[in-house]
Coordinates of C-alpha atoms in Angstrom, one line a residue:
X123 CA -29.8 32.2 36.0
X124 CA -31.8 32.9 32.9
X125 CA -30.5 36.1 32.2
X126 CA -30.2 38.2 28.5
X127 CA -26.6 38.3 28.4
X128 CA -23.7 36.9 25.7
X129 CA -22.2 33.5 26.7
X130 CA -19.2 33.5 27.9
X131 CA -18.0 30.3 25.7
X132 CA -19.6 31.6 21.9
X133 CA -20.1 35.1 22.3
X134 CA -23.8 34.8 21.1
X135 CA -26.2 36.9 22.4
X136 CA -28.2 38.6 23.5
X137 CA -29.6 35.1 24.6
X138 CA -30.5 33.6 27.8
X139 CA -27.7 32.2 30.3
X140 CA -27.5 29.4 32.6
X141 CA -24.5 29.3 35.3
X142 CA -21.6 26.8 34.9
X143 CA -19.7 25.9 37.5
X144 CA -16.0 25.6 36.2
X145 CA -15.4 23.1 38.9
X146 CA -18.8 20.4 39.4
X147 CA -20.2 21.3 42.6
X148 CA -19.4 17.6 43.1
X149 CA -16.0 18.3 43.3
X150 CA -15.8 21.5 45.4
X151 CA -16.8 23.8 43.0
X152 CA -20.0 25.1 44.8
X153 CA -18.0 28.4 45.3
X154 CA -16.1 28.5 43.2
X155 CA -15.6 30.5 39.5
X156 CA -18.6 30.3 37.4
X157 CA -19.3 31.5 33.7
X158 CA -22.5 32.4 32.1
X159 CA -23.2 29.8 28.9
X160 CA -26.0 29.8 26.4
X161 CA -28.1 26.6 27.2
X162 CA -26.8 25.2 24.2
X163 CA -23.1 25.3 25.2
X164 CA -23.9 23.9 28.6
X165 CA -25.2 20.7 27.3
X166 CA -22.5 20.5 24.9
X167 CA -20.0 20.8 27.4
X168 CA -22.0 18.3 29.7
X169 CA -22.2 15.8 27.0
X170 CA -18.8 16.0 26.2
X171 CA -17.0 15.6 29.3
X172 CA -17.4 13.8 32.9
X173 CA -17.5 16.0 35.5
X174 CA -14.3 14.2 36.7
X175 CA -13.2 15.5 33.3
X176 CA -14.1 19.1 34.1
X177 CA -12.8 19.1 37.7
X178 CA -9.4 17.5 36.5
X179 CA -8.5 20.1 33.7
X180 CA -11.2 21.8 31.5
X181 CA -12.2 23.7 34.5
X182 CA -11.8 26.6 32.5
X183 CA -13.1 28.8 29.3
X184 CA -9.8 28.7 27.7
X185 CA -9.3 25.5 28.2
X186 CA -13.0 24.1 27.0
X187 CA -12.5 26.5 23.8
X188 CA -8.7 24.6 22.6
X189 CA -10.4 21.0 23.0
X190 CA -10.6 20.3 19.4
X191 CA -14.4 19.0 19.8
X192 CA -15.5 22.1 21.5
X193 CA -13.6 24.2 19.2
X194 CA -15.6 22.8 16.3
X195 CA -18.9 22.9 17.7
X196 CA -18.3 26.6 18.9
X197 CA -17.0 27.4 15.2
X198 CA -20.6 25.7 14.2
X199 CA -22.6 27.2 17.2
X200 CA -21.5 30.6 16.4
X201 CA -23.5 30.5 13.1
X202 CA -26.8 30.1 14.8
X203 CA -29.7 32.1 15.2
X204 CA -29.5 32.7 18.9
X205 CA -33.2 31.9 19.8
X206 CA -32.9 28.3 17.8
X207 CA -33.5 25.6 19.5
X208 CA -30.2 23.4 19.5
X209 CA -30.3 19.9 19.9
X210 CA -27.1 18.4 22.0
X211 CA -26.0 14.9 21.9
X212 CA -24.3 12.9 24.3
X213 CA -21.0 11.6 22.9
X214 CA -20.2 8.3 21.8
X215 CA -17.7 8.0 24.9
X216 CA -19.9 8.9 27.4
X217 CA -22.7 6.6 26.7

């Protein structure tokens, strides 16, 4: 955790990392596949989808990149300055 890599999910870098757990740890995914994200693209994957959600079928990067939401943030995110501050929020479904 916290480490000066790329993620995984933009490419942006170098910038810190936090680990993702493809499958929610809820679910079974403790040991299982992880993937090093920017903070930003955590959140946004956290406040896009349930973790039923992720454990069910975005479990992994390809499949979180071809979800047409993602897609478009990750087109956006991609444009940022690496050490901004992005704010993330939750959406409407998921409230």
């Amino acid at each position: 955790m916290a480490q000066q890599e790329s993620c995984e999910l933009c490419g942006r870098g170098p910038i810190e990392t936090t680990e993702h757990h493809l499958v929610p740890r809820q679910y079974g995914g403790a040991e299982g596949p992880t993937a090093e994200l920017c903070k930003a693209c955590h959140k946004q994957i956290h406040a896009l989808f349930t973790n039923a959600e992720l454990a069910g079928f975005y479990n992994t990067i390809e499949r979180l990149r071809d979800h047409p939401d993602m897609e478009k943030y990750i087109k956006w995110v991609k444009k940022q300055d690496p050490q901004k501050k992005i704010t993330i929020k939750k959406a409407n479904r998921k409230k």
